[in-house]
Short mmCIF file of N, CA and C in Angstrom, two decimals:
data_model
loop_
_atom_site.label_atom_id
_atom_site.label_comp_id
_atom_site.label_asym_id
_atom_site.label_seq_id
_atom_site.Cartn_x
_atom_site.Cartn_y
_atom_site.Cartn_z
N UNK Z 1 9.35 -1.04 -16.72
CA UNK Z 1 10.03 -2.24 -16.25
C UNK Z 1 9.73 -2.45 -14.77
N UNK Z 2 9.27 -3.52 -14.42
CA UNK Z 2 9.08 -4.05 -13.46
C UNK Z 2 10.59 -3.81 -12.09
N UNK Z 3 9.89 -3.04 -11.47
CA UNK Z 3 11.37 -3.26 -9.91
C UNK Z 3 11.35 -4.43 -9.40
N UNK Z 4 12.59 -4.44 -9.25
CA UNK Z 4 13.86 -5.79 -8.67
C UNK Z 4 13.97 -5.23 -6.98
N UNK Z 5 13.46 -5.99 -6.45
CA UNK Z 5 13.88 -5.82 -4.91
C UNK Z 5 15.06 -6.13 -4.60
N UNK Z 6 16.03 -7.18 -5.28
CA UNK Z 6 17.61 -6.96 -5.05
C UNK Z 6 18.07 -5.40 -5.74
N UNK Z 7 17.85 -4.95 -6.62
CA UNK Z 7 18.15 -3.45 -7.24
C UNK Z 7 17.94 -2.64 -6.53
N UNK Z 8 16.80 -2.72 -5.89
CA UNK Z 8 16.49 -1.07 -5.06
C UNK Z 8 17.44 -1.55 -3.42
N UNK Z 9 17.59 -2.79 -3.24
CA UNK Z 9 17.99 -2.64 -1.81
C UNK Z 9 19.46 -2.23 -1.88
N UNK Z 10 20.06 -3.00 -2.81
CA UNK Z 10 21.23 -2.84 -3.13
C UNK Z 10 21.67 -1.34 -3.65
N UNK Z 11 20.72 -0.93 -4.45
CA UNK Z 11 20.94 0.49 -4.57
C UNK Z 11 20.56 1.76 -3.47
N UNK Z 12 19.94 1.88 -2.94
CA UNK Z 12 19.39 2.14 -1.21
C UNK Z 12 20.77 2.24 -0.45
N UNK Z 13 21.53 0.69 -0.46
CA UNK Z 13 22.38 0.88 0.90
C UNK Z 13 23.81 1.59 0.10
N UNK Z 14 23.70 1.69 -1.16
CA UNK Z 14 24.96 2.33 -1.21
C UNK Z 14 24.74 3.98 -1.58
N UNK Z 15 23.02 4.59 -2.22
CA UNK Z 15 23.08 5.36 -2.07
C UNK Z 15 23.20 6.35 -0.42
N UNK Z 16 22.62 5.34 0.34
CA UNK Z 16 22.81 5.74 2.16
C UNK Z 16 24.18 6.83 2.35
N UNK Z 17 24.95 5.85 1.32
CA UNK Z 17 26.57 6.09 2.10
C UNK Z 17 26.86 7.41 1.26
N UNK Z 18 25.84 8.07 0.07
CA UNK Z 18 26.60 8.94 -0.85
C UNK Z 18 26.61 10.39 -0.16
N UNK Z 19 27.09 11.55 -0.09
CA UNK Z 19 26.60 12.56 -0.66
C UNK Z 19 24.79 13.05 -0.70
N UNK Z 20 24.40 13.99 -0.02
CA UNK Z 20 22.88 13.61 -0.25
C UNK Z 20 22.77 14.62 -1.73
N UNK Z 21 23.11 15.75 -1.99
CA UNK Z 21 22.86 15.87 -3.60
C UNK Z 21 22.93 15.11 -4.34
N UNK Z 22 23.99 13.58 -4.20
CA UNK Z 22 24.36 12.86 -5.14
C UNK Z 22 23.22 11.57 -5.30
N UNK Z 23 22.88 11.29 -4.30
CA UNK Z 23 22.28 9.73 -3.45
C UNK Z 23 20.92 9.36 -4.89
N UNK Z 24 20.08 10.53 -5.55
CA UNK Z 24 19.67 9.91 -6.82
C UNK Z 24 20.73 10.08 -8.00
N UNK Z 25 21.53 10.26 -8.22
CA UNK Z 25 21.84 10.34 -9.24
C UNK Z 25 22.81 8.81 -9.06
N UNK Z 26 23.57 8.19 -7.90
CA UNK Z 26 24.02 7.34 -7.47
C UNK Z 26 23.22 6.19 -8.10
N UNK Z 27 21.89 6.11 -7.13
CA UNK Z 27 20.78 5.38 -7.29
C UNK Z 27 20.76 5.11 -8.55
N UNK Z 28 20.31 5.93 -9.56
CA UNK Z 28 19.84 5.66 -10.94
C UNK Z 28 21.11 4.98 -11.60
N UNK Z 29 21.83 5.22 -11.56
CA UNK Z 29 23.52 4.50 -12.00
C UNK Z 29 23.45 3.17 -11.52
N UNK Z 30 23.49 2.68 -10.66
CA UNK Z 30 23.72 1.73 -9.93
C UNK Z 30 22.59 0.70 -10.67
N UNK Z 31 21.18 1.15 -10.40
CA UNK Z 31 20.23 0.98 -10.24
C UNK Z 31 20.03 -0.12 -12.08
N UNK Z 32 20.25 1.00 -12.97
CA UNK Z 32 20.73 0.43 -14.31
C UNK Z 32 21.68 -0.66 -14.51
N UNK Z 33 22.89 -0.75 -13.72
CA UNK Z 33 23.93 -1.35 -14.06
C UNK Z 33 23.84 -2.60 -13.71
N UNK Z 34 22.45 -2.90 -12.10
CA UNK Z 34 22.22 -4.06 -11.68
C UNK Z 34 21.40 -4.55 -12.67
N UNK Z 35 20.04 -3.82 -13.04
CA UNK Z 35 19.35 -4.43 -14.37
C UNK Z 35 19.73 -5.06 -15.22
N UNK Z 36 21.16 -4.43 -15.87
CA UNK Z 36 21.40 -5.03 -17.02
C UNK Z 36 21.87 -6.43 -16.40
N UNK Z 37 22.56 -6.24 -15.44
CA UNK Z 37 23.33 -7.63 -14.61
C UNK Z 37 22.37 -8.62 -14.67
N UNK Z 38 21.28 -8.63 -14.13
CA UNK Z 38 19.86 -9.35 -13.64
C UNK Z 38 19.12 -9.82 -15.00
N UNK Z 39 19.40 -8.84 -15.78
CA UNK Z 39 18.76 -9.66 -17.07
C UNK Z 39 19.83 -10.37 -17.60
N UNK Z 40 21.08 -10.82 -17.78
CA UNK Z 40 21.33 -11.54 -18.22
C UNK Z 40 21.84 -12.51 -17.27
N UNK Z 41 21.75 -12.78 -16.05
CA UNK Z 41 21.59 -13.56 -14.76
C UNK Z 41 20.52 -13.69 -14.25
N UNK Z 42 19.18 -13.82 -14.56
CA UNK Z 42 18.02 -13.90 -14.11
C UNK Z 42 18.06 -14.28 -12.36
N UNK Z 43 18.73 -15.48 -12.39
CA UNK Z 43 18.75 -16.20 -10.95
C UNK Z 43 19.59 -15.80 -10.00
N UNK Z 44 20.64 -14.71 -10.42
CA UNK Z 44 21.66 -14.22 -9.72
C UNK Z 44 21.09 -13.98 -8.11
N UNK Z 45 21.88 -14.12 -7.11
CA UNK Z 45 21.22 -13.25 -5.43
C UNK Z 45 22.01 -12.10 -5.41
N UNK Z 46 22.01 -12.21 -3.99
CA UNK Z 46 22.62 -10.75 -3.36
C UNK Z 46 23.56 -11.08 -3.89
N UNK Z 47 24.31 -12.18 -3.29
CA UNK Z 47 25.58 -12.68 -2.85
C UNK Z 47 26.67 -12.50 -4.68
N UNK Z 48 25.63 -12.64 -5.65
CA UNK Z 48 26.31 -12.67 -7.23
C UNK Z 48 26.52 -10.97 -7.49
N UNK Z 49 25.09 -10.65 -6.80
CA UNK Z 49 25.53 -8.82 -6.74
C UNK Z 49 26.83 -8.06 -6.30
N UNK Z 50 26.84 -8.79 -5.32
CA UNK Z 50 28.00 -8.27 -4.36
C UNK Z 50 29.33 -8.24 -5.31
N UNK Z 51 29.32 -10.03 -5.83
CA UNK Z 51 31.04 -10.32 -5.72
C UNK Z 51 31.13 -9.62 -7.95
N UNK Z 52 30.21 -9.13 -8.57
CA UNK Z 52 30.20 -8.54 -9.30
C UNK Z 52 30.55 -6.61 -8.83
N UNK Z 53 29.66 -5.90 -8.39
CA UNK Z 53 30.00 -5.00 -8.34
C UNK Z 53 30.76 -4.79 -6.76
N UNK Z 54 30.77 -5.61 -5.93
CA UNK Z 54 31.44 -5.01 -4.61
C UNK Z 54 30.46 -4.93 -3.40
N UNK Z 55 30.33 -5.19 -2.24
CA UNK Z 55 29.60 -4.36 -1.42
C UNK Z 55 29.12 -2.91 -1.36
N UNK Z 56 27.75 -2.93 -1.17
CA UNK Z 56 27.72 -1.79 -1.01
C UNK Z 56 28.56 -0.24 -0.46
N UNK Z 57 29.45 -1.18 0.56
CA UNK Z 57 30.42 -0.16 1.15
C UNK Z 57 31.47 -0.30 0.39
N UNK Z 58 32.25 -1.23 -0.24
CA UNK Z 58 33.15 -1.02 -1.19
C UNK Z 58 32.97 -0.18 -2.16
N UNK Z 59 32.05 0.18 -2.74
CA UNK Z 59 31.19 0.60 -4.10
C UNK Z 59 31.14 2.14 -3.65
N UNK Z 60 30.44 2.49 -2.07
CA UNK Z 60 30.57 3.89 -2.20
C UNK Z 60 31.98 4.07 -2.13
N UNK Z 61 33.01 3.39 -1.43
CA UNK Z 61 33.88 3.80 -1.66
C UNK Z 61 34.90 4.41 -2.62
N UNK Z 62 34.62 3.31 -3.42
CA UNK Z 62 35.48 4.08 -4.56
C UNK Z 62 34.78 4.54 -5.14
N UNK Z 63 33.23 5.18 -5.19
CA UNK Z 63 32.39 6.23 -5.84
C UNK Z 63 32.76 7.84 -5.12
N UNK Z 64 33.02 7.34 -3.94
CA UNK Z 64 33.42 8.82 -3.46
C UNK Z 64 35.03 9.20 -2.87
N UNK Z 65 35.97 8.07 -3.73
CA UNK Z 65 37.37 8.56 -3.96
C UNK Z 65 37.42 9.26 -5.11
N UNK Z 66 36.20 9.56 -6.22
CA UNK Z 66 36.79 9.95 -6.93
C UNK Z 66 36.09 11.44 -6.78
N UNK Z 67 36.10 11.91 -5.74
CA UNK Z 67 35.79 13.23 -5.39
C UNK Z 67 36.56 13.72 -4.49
N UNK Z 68 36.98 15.43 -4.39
CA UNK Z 68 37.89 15.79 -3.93
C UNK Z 68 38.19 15.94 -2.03
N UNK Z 69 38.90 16.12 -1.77
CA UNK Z 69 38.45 16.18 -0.59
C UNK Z 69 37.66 17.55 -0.22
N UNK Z 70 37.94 18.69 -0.93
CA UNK Z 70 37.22 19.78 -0.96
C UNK Z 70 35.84 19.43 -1.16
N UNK Z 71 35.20 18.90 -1.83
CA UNK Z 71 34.10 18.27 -2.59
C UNK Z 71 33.37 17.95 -1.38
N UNK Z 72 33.87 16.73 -1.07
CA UNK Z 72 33.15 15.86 0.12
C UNK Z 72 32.73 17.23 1.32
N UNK Z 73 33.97 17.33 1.96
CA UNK Z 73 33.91 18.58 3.01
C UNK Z 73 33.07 19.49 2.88
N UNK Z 74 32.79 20.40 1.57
CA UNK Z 74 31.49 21.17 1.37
C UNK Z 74 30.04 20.43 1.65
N UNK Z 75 30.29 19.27 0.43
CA UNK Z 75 28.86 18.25 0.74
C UNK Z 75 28.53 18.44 2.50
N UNK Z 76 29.48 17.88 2.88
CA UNK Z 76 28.78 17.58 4.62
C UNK Z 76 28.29 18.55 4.67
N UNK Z 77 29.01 19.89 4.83
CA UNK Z 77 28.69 21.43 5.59
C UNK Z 77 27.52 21.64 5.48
N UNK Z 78 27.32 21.75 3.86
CA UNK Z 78 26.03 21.72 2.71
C UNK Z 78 24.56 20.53 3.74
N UNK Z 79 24.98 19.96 4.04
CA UNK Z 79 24.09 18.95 4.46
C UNK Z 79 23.63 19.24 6.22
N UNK Z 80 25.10 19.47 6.98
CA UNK Z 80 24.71 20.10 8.19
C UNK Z 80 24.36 21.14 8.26
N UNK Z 81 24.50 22.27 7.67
CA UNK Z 81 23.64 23.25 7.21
C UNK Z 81 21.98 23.54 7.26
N UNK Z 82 21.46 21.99 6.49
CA UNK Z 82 20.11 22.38 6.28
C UNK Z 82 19.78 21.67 6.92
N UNK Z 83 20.32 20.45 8.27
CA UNK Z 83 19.89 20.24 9.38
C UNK Z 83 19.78 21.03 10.35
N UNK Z 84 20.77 21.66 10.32
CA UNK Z 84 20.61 22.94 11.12
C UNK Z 84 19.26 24.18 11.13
N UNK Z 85 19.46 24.32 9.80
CA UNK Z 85 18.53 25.17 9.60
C UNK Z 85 16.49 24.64 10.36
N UNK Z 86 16.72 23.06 9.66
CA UNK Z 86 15.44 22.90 10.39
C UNK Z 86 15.28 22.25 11.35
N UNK Z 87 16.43 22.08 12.15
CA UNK Z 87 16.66 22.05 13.65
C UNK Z 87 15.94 23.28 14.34
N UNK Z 88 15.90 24.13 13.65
CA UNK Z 88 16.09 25.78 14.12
C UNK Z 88 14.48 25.87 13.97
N UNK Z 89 13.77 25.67 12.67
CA UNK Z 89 12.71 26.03 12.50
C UNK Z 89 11.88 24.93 13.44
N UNK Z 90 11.80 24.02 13.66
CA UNK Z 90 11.56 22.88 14.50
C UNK Z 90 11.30 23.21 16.09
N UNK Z 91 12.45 23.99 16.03
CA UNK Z 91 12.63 24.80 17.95
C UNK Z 91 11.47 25.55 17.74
N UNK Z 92 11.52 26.69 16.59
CA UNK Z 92 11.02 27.28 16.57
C UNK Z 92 9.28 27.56 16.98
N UNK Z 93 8.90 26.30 15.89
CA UNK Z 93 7.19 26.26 15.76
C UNK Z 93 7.10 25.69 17.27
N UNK Z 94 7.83 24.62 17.77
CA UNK Z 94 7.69 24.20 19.23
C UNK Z 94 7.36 25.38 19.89
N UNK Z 95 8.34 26.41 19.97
CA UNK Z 95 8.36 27.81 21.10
C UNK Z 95 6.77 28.48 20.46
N UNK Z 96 6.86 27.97 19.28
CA UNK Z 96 5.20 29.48 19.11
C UNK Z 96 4.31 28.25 19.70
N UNK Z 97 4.29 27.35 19.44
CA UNK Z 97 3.04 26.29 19.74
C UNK Z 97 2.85 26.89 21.45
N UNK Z 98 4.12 26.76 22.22
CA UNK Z 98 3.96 26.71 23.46
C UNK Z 98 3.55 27.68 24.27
N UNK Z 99 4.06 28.92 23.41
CA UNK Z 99 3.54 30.45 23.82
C UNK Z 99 1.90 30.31 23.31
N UNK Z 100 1.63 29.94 22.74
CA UNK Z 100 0.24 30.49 22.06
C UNK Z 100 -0.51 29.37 23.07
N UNK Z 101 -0.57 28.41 23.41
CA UNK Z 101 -0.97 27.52 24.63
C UNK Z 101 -1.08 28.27 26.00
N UNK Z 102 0.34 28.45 26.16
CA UNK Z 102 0.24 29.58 27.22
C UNK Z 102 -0.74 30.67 27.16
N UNK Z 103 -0.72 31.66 26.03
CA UNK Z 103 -1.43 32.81 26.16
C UNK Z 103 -3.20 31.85 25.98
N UNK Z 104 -3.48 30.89 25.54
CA UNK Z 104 -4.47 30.64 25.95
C UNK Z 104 -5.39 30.25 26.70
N UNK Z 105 -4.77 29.57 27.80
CA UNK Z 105 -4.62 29.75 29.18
C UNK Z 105 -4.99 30.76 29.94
N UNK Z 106 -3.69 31.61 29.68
CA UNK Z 106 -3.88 32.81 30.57
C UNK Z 106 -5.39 33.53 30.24
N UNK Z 107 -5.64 33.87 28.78
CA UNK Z 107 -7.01 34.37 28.43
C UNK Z 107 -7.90 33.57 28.58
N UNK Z 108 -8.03 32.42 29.22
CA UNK Z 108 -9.37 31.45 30.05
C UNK Z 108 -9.09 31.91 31.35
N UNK Z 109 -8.29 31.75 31.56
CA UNK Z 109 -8.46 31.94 33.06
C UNK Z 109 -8.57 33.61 33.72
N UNK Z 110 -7.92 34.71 32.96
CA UNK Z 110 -8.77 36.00 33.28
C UNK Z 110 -9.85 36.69 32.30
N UNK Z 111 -10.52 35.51 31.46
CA UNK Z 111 -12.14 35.72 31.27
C UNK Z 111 -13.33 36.29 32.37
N UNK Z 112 -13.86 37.16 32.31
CA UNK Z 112 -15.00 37.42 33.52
C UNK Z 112 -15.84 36.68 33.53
N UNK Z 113 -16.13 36.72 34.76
CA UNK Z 113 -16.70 35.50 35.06
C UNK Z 113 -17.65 36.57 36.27
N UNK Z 114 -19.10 35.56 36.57
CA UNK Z 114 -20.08 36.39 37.52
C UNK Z 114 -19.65 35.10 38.43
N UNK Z 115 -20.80 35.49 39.47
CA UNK Z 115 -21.09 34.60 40.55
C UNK Z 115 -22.26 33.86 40.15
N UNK Z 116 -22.30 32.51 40.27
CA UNK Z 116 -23.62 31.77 39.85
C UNK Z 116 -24.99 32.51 40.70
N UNK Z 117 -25.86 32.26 39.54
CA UNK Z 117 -27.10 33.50 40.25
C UNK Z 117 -28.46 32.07 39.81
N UNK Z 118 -28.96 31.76 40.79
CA UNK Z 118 -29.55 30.58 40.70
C UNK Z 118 -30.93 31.20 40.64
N UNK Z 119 -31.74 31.13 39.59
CA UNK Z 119 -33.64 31.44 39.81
C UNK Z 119 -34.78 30.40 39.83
N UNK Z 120 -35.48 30.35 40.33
CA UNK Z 120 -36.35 29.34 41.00
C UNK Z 120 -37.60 29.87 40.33
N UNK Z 121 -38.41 28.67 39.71
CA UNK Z 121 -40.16 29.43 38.96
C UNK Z 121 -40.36 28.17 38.78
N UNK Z 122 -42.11 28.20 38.95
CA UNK Z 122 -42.87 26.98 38.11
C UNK Z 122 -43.41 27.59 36.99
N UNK Z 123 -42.84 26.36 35.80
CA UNK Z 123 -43.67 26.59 34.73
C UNK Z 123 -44.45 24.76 34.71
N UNK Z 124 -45.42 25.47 33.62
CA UNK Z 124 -46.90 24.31 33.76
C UNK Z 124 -46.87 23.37 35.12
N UNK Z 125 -46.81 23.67 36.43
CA UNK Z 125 -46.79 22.77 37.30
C UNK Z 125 -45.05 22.64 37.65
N UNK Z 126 -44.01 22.21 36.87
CA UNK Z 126 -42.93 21.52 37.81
C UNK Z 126 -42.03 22.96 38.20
N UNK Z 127 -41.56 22.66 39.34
CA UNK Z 127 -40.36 23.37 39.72
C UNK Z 127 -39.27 23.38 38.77
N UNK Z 128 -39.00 24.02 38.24
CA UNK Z 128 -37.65 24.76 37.74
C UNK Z 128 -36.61 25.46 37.87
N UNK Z 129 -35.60 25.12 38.51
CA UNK Z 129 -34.46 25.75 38.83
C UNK Z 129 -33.19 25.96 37.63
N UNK Z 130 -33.35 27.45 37.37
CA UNK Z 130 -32.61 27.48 36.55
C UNK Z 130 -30.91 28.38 37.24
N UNK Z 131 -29.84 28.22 36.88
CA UNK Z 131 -28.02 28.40 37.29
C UNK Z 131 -27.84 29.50 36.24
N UNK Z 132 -27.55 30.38 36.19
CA UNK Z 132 -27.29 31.50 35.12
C UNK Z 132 -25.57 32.09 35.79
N UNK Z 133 -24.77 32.08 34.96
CA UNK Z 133 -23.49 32.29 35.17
C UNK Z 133 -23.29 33.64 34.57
N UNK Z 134 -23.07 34.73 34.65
CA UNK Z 134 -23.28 36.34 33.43
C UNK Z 134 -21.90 36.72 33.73
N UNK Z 135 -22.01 37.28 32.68
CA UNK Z 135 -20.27 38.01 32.97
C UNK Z 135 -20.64 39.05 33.92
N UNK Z 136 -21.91 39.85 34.08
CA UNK Z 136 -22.37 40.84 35.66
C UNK Z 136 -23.73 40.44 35.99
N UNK Z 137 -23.98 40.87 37.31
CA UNK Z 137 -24.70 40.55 37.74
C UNK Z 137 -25.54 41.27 36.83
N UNK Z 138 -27.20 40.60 36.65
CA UNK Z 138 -28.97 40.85 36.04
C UNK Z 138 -29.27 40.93 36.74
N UNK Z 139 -29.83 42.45 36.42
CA UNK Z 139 -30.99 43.08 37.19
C UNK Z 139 -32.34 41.84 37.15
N UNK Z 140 -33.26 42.49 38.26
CA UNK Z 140 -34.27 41.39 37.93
C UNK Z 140 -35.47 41.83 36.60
N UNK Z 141 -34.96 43.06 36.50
CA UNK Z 141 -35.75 43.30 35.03
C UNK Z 141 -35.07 42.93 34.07
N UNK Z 142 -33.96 42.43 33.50
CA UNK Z 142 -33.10 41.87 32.80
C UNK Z 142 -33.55 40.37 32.73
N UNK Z 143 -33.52 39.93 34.02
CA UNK Z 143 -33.97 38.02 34.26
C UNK Z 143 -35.31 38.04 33.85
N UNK Z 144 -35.93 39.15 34.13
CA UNK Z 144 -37.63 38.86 33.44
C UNK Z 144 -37.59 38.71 32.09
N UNK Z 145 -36.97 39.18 31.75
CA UNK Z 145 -37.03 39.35 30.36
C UNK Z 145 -35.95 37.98 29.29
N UNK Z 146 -35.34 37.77 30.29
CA UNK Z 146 -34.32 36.22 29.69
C UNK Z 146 -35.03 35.53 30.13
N UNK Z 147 -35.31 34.80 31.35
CA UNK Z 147 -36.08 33.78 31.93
C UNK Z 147 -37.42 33.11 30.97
N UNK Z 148 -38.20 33.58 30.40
CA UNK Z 148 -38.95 33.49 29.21
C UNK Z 148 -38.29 32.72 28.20
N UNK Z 149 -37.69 33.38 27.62
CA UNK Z 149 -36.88 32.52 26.85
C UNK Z 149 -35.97 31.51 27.01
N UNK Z 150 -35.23 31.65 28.41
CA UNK Z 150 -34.84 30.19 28.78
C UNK Z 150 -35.52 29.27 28.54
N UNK Z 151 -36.63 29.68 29.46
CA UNK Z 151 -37.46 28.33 29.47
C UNK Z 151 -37.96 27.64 28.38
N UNK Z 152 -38.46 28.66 27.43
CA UNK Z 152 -39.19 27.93 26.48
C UNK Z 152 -38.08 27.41 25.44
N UNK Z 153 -36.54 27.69 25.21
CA UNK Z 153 -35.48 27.05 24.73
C UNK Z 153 -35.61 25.06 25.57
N UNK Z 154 -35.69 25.55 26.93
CA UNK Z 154 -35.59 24.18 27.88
C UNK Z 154 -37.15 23.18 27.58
N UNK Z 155 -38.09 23.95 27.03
CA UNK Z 155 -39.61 23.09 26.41
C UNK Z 155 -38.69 22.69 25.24
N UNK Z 156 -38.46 23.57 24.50
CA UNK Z 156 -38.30 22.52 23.13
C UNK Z 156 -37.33 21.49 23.09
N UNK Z 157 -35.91 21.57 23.89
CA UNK Z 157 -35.28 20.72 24.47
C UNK Z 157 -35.69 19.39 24.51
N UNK Z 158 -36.62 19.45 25.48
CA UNK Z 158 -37.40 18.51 25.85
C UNK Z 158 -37.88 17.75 24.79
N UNK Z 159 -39.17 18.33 23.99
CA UNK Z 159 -40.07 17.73 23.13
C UNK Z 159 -39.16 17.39 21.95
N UNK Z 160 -37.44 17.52 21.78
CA UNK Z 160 -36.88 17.11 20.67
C UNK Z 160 -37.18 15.14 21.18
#
């Protein structure tokens, strides 16, 4: 069956007002009782909704006089409860998000780090200055042996 946008709104603002264990089972009640209304009032509005079953706030009302006051009072608790609860978990992931930001931070910033060690060579003709950053200082038998391969990483570079 096709949904009625007067049904669901109308059923919506009075499930709002229920009980949240209750608010589908509300819904589906309601929800039926306007159907049947609507099919045999096709043209009915809000306004035929209303003065048939009540305002929405009239309607929860006497839907939830007929529950105890014990009843209701648990419901809330029941309900602030599991706001609470993911109030809590909410703080929570915030505080790890913020620590783990932090600690990543801190482990960038006491990463080792060298002193820039700048080497100077011609290959085929041009000057080449290459910046090498090491976590320690290279020996220059170490740079002989990288420098080679820099460079020819920095040829193919190129010829891409």
């Amino acid at each position: 069956m096709k949904k009625d946008l007067r049904v669901e709104k109308y059923a919506k603002e009075i499930a709002e007002m229920c009980p949240a264990k209750n608010k589908r089972k509300v819904r589906d009640m309601i929800s039926m009782q306007v159907m049947d209304f609507l099919d045999m009032n096709p043209d009915a509005g809000m306004d035929e909704i209303y003065m048939t079953f009540g305002t929405p706030k009239s309607f929860a009302e006497n839907y939830l006089s007929t529950y105890s006051t014990k009843e209701l009072v648990k419901s809330v608790k029941t309900s602030f409860t599991y706001k609470k609860a993911v109030a809590c978990v909410l703080v929570f992931a915030f505080i790890a998000v913020a620590l783990l930001g932090a600690f990543g931070i801190q482990m960038a910033a006491s990463a080792p780090k060298g002193d820039p060690i700048v080497y100077e060579c011609k290959v085929d003709g041009i000057d080449i200055s290459i910046t090498v950053v090491a976590e320690s200082e290279m020996s220059d038998e170490e740079m002989e042996i990288a420098l080679p391969i820099i460079i020819e990483q920095i040829k193919n570079q190129n010829k891409k």
